[in-house]
XYZ file of C-alpha atoms in Angstrom:
596
model
C 0.266 0.276 -0.522
C 1.388 3.067 -0.868
C 2.575 5.600 2.168
C -0.290 7.865 1.295
C -3.324 5.706 0.721
C -1.442 4.306 4.609
C -1.923 7.249 6.969
C -5.492 8.667 4.969
C -6.732 5.486 6.790
C -4.786 5.799 9.852
C -6.160 8.945 9.451
C -9.926 7.886 9.350
C -9.035 5.810 11.772
C -7.118 7.646 14.844
C -8.075 11.588 13.742
C -11.149 11.429 11.465
C -13.021 9.072 14.009
C -12.022 10.828 17.645
C -10.552 14.257 16.280
C -7.344 15.889 16.798
C -8.879 18.305 18.170
C -11.105 16.040 20.105
C -7.461 14.067 21.321
C -6.224 18.581 21.936
C -9.093 18.769 24.087
C -9.280 15.153 26.532
C -5.873 15.517 26.960
C -4.579 19.253 27.258
C -6.267 18.905 30.758
C -6.093 15.686 31.681
C -3.381 16.836 34.319
C -5.451 19.783 35.201
C -8.926 18.266 35.494
C -8.294 15.420 38.389
C -6.123 17.199 40.277
C -8.487 20.519 40.256
C -12.121 17.706 40.148
C -12.582 16.837 44.239
C -12.020 13.454 45.518
C -10.516 12.745 41.923
C -9.842 9.374 40.853
C -7.284 8.005 38.426
C -7.996 5.192 37.130
C -5.411 3.652 34.129
C -7.742 2.209 31.570
C -6.783 1.263 28.435
C -9.434 2.581 26.811
C -8.536 5.572 27.047
C -4.607 5.208 26.955
C -3.731 7.734 23.748
C -0.188 6.320 22.330
C 1.318 7.447 20.201
C 3.415 5.191 17.761
C 5.695 7.257 15.492
C 8.129 5.095 12.348
C 8.518 5.501 8.740
C 7.341 2.129 7.875
C 3.774 1.587 6.659
C 3.787 -2.262 7.701
C 4.831 -1.685 11.278
C 2.644 0.591 11.434
C -0.995 -1.397 9.646
C 0.443 -4.276 12.546
C 1.268 -2.051 15.338
C -2.149 0.044 14.455
C -4.282 -3.125 14.543
C -2.917 -4.887 18.263
C -3.453 -1.310 19.601
C -6.943 -0.349 18.480
C -8.322 -4.079 18.870
C -6.818 -4.025 22.168
C -8.941 -0.526 23.093
C -6.574 2.072 22.772
C -6.160 5.085 21.431
C -3.417 5.289 18.286
C -2.176 8.409 16.360
C 0.694 8.457 13.902
C 3.588 9.839 13.277
C 5.638 9.323 10.137
C 9.293 10.999 11.712
C 10.480 12.776 14.154
C 9.396 17.027 12.811
C 5.481 15.568 12.819
C 6.142 12.614 16.592
C 7.178 16.611 18.605
C 4.196 18.460 16.584
C 1.140 16.083 17.726
C 2.706 15.321 21.052
C 2.169 19.648 22.078
C -1.757 18.870 19.886
C -2.500 16.266 22.055
C 0.723 14.688 24.928
C -0.096 11.355 25.051
C 0.675 8.282 27.603
C 2.849 6.369 25.423
C 4.654 7.352 22.782
C 6.108 3.570 20.227
C 9.269 5.325 18.252
C 11.507 3.299 15.864
C 14.890 3.928 16.751
C 16.328 5.601 13.042
C 13.752 7.497 11.094
C 13.656 10.667 8.439
C 13.574 13.512 9.655
C 16.727 15.228 11.135
C 15.370 14.330 14.317
C 15.933 10.348 15.053
C 13.745 8.207 18.361
C 17.083 8.351 20.709
C 16.003 12.930 20.283
C 12.701 12.189 20.442
C 12.787 11.035 24.087
C 15.960 13.623 24.698
C 12.691 15.933 23.036
C 10.057 14.613 25.474
C 12.740 14.615 29.042
C 13.208 17.917 28.602
C 10.036 19.164 27.394
C 7.857 20.761 30.915
C 4.714 18.586 29.431
C 1.095 18.216 31.585
C 1.545 14.626 32.504
C 4.163 12.403 32.500
C 5.247 10.428 28.913
C 5.871 6.455 28.563
C 8.718 6.334 25.827
C 9.635 2.797 24.330
C 11.891 1.704 21.414
C 11.409 -0.383 18.090
C 15.087 -1.206 17.403
C 16.768 -4.378 15.576
C 20.608 -3.457 17.724
C 21.692 -5.810 19.626
C 24.774 -3.808 21.634
C 25.027 -2.695 24.429
C 25.702 0.343 24.399
C 22.979 1.885 21.692
C 20.665 0.428 24.727
C 22.723 3.105 27.555
C 22.407 5.855 24.614
C 19.094 5.573 24.803
C 18.199 5.089 28.383
C 20.220 7.103 29.669
C 17.922 10.112 27.029
C 14.878 8.673 28.615
C 13.853 5.720 27.002
C 12.165 3.524 30.014
C 11.990 0.095 27.603
C 12.398 -2.316 24.387
C 10.975 -3.987 22.433
C 13.427 -5.852 19.124
C 12.429 -5.992 15.350
C 10.719 -7.438 14.127
C 7.162 -6.948 17.341
C 6.019 -9.105 18.852
C 2.171 -8.256 19.465
C 2.198 -10.256 23.385
C 5.708 -9.404 24.191
C 4.036 -5.420 23.295
C 1.184 -5.428 25.217
C 3.321 -7.216 27.945
C 4.868 -3.876 28.265
C 2.638 -1.206 27.552
C 0.490 -2.959 30.527
C 3.747 -2.822 32.243
C 3.947 0.541 31.610
C -0.003 1.709 33.340
C 1.080 0.747 36.216
C 4.525 3.119 36.205
C 2.250 6.040 34.602
C -0.510 5.236 37.501
C 1.748 5.230 39.933
C 3.359 8.600 38.289
C -0.001 10.475 38.652
C -1.108 8.980 41.513
C 2.131 10.614 43.564
C 1.544 13.339 40.525
C -1.646 13.712 42.745
C -0.926 13.912 46.235
C 2.120 16.222 45.633
C -0.460 18.953 42.740
C -4.021 18.882 45.124
C -5.099 20.625 48.224
C -5.496 17.419 50.581
C -9.456 18.742 51.544
C -10.689 19.983 48.971
C -9.079 17.740 46.105
C -8.701 21.561 43.697
C -4.787 22.330 43.137
C -2.141 23.664 45.058
C -0.664 27.485 45.604
C 2.405 26.070 43.370
C 0.245 23.392 40.962
C -2.347 26.844 39.933
C 0.673 29.672 39.532
C 2.464 26.715 36.426
C -0.751 26.370 34.467
C -1.082 30.579 35.463
C 2.532 31.355 33.959
C 1.586 29.242 30.418
C -2.202 30.747 30.156
C -0.621 33.746 30.211
C 2.291 32.886 27.615
C -0.917 31.948 25.647
C -2.779 34.448 26.750
C -0.305 36.705 25.154
C 0.899 34.716 22.373
C -2.625 34.932 20.996
C -3.923 38.234 22.155
C -6.568 36.607 24.525
C -7.949 37.141 26.660
C -7.643 35.854 30.231
C -9.435 36.484 33.355
C -8.345 35.806 37.118
C -10.579 36.012 40.017
C -10.082 35.580 43.653
C -12.684 34.108 46.402
C -12.325 34.513 50.267
C -15.023 33.484 52.619
C -16.104 36.115 54.755
C -15.504 35.915 58.104
C -14.383 32.146 57.996
C -12.091 32.698 62.254
C -15.732 33.484 63.084
C -17.326 30.259 61.754
C -13.052 28.343 63.395
C -13.984 30.560 66.637
C -17.241 29.580 67.176
C -18.325 26.208 65.873
C -14.878 24.281 65.887
C -12.361 23.521 63.209
C -13.617 20.651 61.341
C -17.064 23.522 60.594
C -14.237 25.696 58.504
C -12.829 21.756 56.814
C -16.705 21.666 56.045
C -17.612 24.906 54.903
C -14.271 25.223 52.689
C -14.744 21.893 50.747
C -18.464 22.406 50.505
C -16.924 25.961 48.778
C -14.556 24.306 46.655
C -17.038 21.737 45.590
C -19.903 24.408 43.935
C -16.270 26.502 42.625
C -15.613 22.877 41.049
C -19.390 21.880 39.638
C -19.741 24.942 38.400
C -16.304 26.282 36.042
C -15.516 25.249 32.480
C -13.727 22.634 31.530
C -10.285 25.086 30.138
C -11.117 27.007 33.875
C -7.723 26.343 36.611
C -9.339 26.568 40.331
C -7.068 26.575 42.716
C -6.896 26.593 47.109
C -4.487 29.071 47.818
C -5.513 30.378 51.342
C -6.628 29.203 53.954
C -9.750 30.340 53.091
C -9.111 32.242 50.214
C -9.721 30.604 46.731
C -8.428 31.625 43.089
C -10.387 30.880 39.633
C -8.617 31.424 35.710
C -10.381 32.165 33.230
C -9.040 31.325 29.950
C -11.588 33.773 26.758
C -12.955 35.496 29.208
C -13.073 39.560 29.648
C -13.610 41.682 32.853
C -17.738 41.944 32.185
C -17.844 38.929 31.461
C -15.493 37.251 34.716
C -17.805 39.673 37.349
C -20.945 38.207 36.022
C -19.863 34.746 36.091
C -18.382 35.748 40.030
C -21.704 37.502 40.805
C -23.578 33.987 39.835
C -21.308 32.392 41.786
C -21.553 34.457 44.929
C -25.373 33.983 44.962
C -24.673 29.901 44.764
C -22.721 30.016 47.374
C -24.814 32.045 48.671
C -27.815 30.186 48.921
C -26.148 26.128 49.074
C -27.133 24.998 52.149
C -24.060 23.906 54.925
C -25.518 21.889 57.519
C -22.393 20.795 60.406
C -23.538 18.525 63.396
C -27.233 19.531 63.068
C -26.920 23.134 62.802
C -27.642 25.502 59.195
C -24.613 27.710 58.450
C -24.946 31.469 56.581
C -22.206 31.461 54.711
C -20.998 34.688 52.031
C -17.966 34.622 49.790
C -16.303 38.386 48.555
C -14.676 38.072 44.743
C -12.272 40.391 42.634
C -12.390 40.080 39.211
C -9.136 41.076 37.293
C -9.014 40.721 33.732
C -4.987 41.003 31.818
C -4.782 44.703 29.633
C -1.926 45.293 28.273
C -0.222 47.051 31.077
C -0.135 43.446 32.299
C 3.771 42.772 33.196
C 3.953 39.908 34.505
C 1.380 36.747 35.340
C 1.764 37.417 38.838
C 0.710 41.242 38.497
C -3.010 39.788 36.865
C -3.240 38.112 40.722
C -2.375 40.303 42.695
C -4.777 42.862 40.833
C -7.366 40.448 41.470
C -6.441 40.788 45.264
C -6.359 44.539 45.190
C -9.987 44.038 43.949
C -10.717 41.103 46.275
C -9.991 44.176 49.388
C -11.742 46.008 48.788
C -15.066 44.526 48.251
C -14.047 42.451 51.863
C -13.711 47.058 52.709
C -16.837 47.499 50.903
C -18.517 45.228 53.661
C -18.402 41.473 52.070
C -19.914 39.697 50.198
C -20.115 40.533 46.551
C -18.125 41.333 43.599
C -15.709 44.324 42.600
C -13.978 44.393 39.814
C -10.817 46.289 37.867
C -11.944 48.311 36.154
C -14.800 49.676 39.499
C -11.416 50.107 41.132
C -9.479 52.426 39.704
C -12.864 54.608 39.238
C -13.547 54.494 43.429
C -9.244 54.967 43.635
C -9.425 58.084 41.145
C -13.093 59.440 42.601
C -11.010 59.442 46.488
C -8.076 61.020 44.655
C -9.859 63.987 43.465
C -9.259 66.880 45.219
C -12.561 67.680 44.010
C -13.966 65.067 46.002
C -14.758 65.731 49.950
C -12.573 62.793 51.195
C -9.858 63.542 48.471
C -9.732 66.984 48.958
C -9.276 65.817 53.156
C -6.532 63.634 52.198
C -4.464 66.394 49.555
C -1.738 67.662 51.163
C -0.954 65.738 54.521
C 1.234 64.036 55.554
C 2.496 60.960 58.331
C 4.028 64.129 60.200
C 0.601 66.003 60.083
C -1.481 63.123 61.956
C 1.126 60.848 63.718
C 1.567 60.908 67.952
C 4.863 61.530 68.838
C 6.579 59.178 70.222
C 7.833 59.580 74.379
C 11.269 57.199 74.103
C 12.143 55.090 72.048
C 13.552 51.170 73.900
C 17.018 50.508 73.323
C 17.571 47.225 72.439
C 19.592 45.824 74.839
C 17.733 47.453 77.804
C 15.799 44.042 80.340
C 11.874 43.395 79.305
C 11.660 44.507 82.907
C 12.545 47.619 82.190
C 9.995 48.085 78.886
C 7.540 46.107 81.105
C 7.287 49.686 83.585
C 7.630 51.801 80.024
C 4.939 50.379 79.339
C 3.475 51.133 82.857
C 4.893 54.598 83.624
C 4.219 55.619 79.672
C 0.391 53.497 79.698
C 1.784 52.638 75.651
C 0.447 48.850 74.404
C 3.588 49.100 71.944
C 6.963 50.802 70.840
C 9.766 51.192 68.409
C 12.849 48.819 69.163
C 16.214 50.495 67.969
C 19.737 50.078 67.991
C 22.626 52.383 69.841
C 22.839 54.631 67.552
C 19.235 55.481 67.466
C 18.200 53.798 64.131
C 14.407 51.729 64.030
C 15.222 47.373 64.239
C 12.635 46.612 65.803
C 8.547 46.861 67.607
C 8.162 46.124 70.919
C 4.053 45.121 72.551
C 2.650 43.866 75.835
C 1.869 41.114 74.152
C 5.354 39.834 73.306
C 5.972 41.619 77.001
C 3.252 38.819 77.896
C 4.038 35.760 76.075
C 7.832 35.355 78.072
C 7.056 35.577 82.028
C 6.474 32.888 81.918
C 9.737 31.819 80.697
C 13.242 31.478 82.955
C 14.947 34.473 84.475
C 12.049 36.609 81.365
C 13.084 40.127 84.044
C 16.062 40.166 83.447
C 16.415 38.820 78.803
C 17.245 41.943 76.313
C 14.211 42.774 74.657
C 16.384 42.278 71.277
C 15.727 37.901 72.009
C 11.703 38.655 71.657
C 11.082 42.084 69.996
C 9.444 42.001 66.535
C 11.719 42.286 63.116
C 9.775 43.127 61.057
C 8.590 46.433 61.239
C 6.271 48.571 58.684
C 7.806 52.028 58.795
C 7.267 55.323 56.456
C 9.049 58.721 56.748
C 7.218 61.440 57.460
C 6.887 63.113 54.698
C 4.512 60.058 53.369
C 0.691 61.079 52.308
C -1.229 60.082 54.805
C -3.706 58.867 52.117
C -1.338 56.043 51.326
C -1.363 55.193 55.345
C -4.680 55.162 55.593
C -5.085 52.493 52.354
C -2.175 49.593 54.613
C -4.186 50.003 57.154
C -7.886 49.403 56.306
C -5.823 47.008 53.363
C -4.022 44.799 56.360
C -4.366 43.114 60.061
C -2.062 45.012 61.359
C -2.833 48.447 63.487
C -0.056 50.797 63.193
C 3.227 51.781 61.170
C 6.512 53.689 62.714
C 7.162 56.698 60.872
C 10.958 57.972 60.639
C 13.176 60.704 59.202
C 16.286 59.616 58.424
C 15.981 55.613 60.022
C 15.225 57.184 63.006
C 11.615 56.951 64.515
C 10.341 59.954 65.186
C 5.982 59.079 65.110
C 3.547 56.340 65.553
C 0.035 56.352 63.834
C -2.308 53.689 64.277
C -6.280 52.884 63.140
C -6.896 54.599 66.024
C -4.693 58.056 64.912
C -6.749 58.341 61.373
C -9.472 58.248 63.717
C -8.969 60.450 65.936
C -7.241 63.259 63.560
C -10.238 62.533 60.669
C -12.676 63.333 63.547
C -11.406 66.433 64.192
C -10.856 66.783 61.308
C -15.022 66.801 59.983
C -15.170 69.039 62.982
C -12.749 71.971 62.068
C -13.878 71.972 58.866
C -17.560 72.291 59.701
C -16.654 75.533 62.390
C -15.018 76.815 59.233
C -17.483 76.258 57.447
C -20.478 77.111 59.873
C -21.962 73.482 58.794
C -23.337 72.858 62.445
C -26.426 70.848 62.523
C -25.000 67.580 62.544
C -23.341 68.296 66.035
C -24.197 66.396 69.047
C -26.160 68.848 71.378
C -24.364 70.549 73.654
C -24.102 69.005 77.607
C -26.192 70.041 80.094
C -23.557 71.756 82.794
C -24.665 69.568 85.442
C -23.276 65.953 83.750
C -19.903 67.729 83.501
C -20.494 68.318 86.666
C -21.329 65.144 88.019
C -18.386 63.578 85.708
C -15.475 66.500 87.256
C -16.803 65.392 91.426
C -16.318 62.054 90.977
C -12.676 63.153 89.628
C -12.435 64.776 92.832
C -14.019 62.143 94.699
C -11.657 59.260 92.842
C -8.425 61.788 94.001
C -9.278 61.576 97.603
C -9.724 57.564 97.776
C -6.533 57.911 96.233
C -5.133 59.971 98.693
C -6.582 58.785 102.026
C -5.716 54.721 101.150
C -2.067 56.445 100.507
C -2.103 58.105 103.629
C -2.462 54.543 104.834
C 0.095 53.937 104.313
C -0.764 50.599 101.519
C 1.808 47.557 101.439
C 1.713 47.192 97.880
C 0.994 51.268 96.607
C 1.666 50.174 92.530
C -1.533 48.931 91.416
C -4.372 50.889 93.078
C -1.751 53.900 91.630
C -2.833 52.168 88.447
C -6.000 51.351 88.386
C -7.318 54.749 90.395
C -5.190 56.596 87.754
C -6.749 54.852 84.555
C -10.441 55.711 86.309
C -9.511 58.834 86.212
C -7.564 58.736 83.067
C -11.502 57.728 81.499
C -13.230 59.738 83.491
C -11.276 62.919 82.327
C -11.905 61.489 78.247
C -15.968 61.963 79.673
C -15.546 65.827 80.702
C -12.416 66.808 77.384
C -15.407 64.894 75.486
C -18.709 66.565 75.868
C -16.446 69.727 76.046
C -15.698 69.341 72.945
C -19.369 68.945 72.045
C -19.961 73.000 73.149
C -18.027 74.631 70.264
C -18.475 78.533 70.819
C -17.333 81.676 68.567
C -14.012 81.101 71.060
C -13.115 77.799 70.163
C -14.380 78.964 65.744
C -12.044 81.321 66.339
C -9.065 79.143 67.739
C -9.390 75.866 65.413
C -10.209 79.173 62.657
C -5.983 80.344 62.954
C -4.888 76.769 63.284
C -5.337 76.363 59.324
C -8.867 73.845 59.913
C -7.443 71.513 61.685
C -5.194 70.443 63.883
C -1.805 72.224 64.692
C 1.039 70.375 63.300
C 3.100 69.229 66.118
C 7.485 69.379 64.893
C 8.739 66.163 64.204
C 12.194 65.172 65.897
C 13.871 61.922 66.938
C 12.650 60.667 70.071
C 15.472 59.102 71.579
C 15.516 57.858 75.315
C 16.894 60.663 78.190
C 19.440 60.531 78.074
C 20.013 61.515 82.670
C 17.929 58.037 83.500
C 18.055 54.531 82.162
C 16.023 52.483 80.545
C 16.183 50.073 84.966
C 14.719 53.081 86.651
C 11.872 54.161 85.987
C 9.044 53.201 88.134
């Protein structure tokens, strides 16, 4: 039979009946679908095993086609090494049965090397057909990546037995791949596997100029579920969300679990508009899915961020980062919603617009204008006992730590001190042994809007402000809230808009608060005159109560806005007075350990 007629017959059997497009659809995602399908169980069966035969002998091709198809294998053919490379790229086979010597410039040895060098979606078991008998040739083939051999003329029973032995190896390799690449709780892809697939999809989208969207999903208030119902309930919620994701994805989509309660979905050939619509459907589907654990019904919602790959997307990781920023915006906006990158950019542009109310408030304000000035920084060679006395004296819950030159090197909080109270010799340990070194630090000139957005986005409660590497202040969420409240009140006074201000306090209320302060002072004085054995707890407790009463007195007085206050606030430039920045070091005339 002539060569063209032989390969037309082979094509009618393998490519016409099954179709190379169908082969491509079946085998392109064979590795990925098994990874992200929950509880996917791989079973190697001959009827879904693809064998690529590479030989230039029509008689051998005809014979192998008859044997393999009768055994239930899917068979495709390539006449030479060049055609085999193209066929492998189009539809990666499970087995490669190749002749040693072939026309076209690529021999069987070189084809084996190409298969081992190329990143393929699955392991390709390679069997060499050869009429050689010398040992050196076998060694060369094994070193090039061949797995097995069979001699020419080919024996049917031997070939099928070797394919069956290879099937066991492929099945074992696939099981190991599933264990390494899939999340044990949901069966979805791990973060590493997702990143590898993302890189391939990103390159494909750039090459063919197709759309690629990314969706980040986070379970709302997941920590509350764990704390209230226990971690087994949280695991059940994660499994249910993973199942809902799998059921609502196409064959070309890819899903992975990237964190404790975070998931990522890649949507190839999907623009942002359709990705947002899909995410909204998914959000409603999750909200409507009943989740029951231990007889209790759990109400679960999710927040989603969506981003599309655009011309400015320089790397695949940036696409995920854009979707993650949208997810954070969705959580800040109240959770249980979807926000796309386009909507997020419009929101950010409006916030930074000087004509916008919020933009006008933040305009021209730097970190030094808002920060709380540091009374003193803790030296790293001071003891834990000295740090505890520092916190008690200044009533601070945290403080920056500096080296001998006053440079910021860490951060210490009351919690850090509490964590080591039961350690041996904890009181004499150095601060440097327990401080945190991953300090978030901003320069005094940093726009306050950047710090505001950062503290809204992360669980960190405060940041350190520095000048030349030396800590000069701290900005916490409370600092920003207090500054923002003062700024809004002062602008209302300047513009005469006071209709939303609370009513002026009753003078009787202020008198009662002042009387309570005096009573606390007299009680403390009497207790001290009686000679207490342990003065510190009594003084600290009374002083704390006095401070709360003083705060109430100041808050009540601030509500009584009068002309005098208006003149004071207006003269300050519509806001609180600026604090001169200075490096706040530990006082030179007293040691830390000497603080009472």
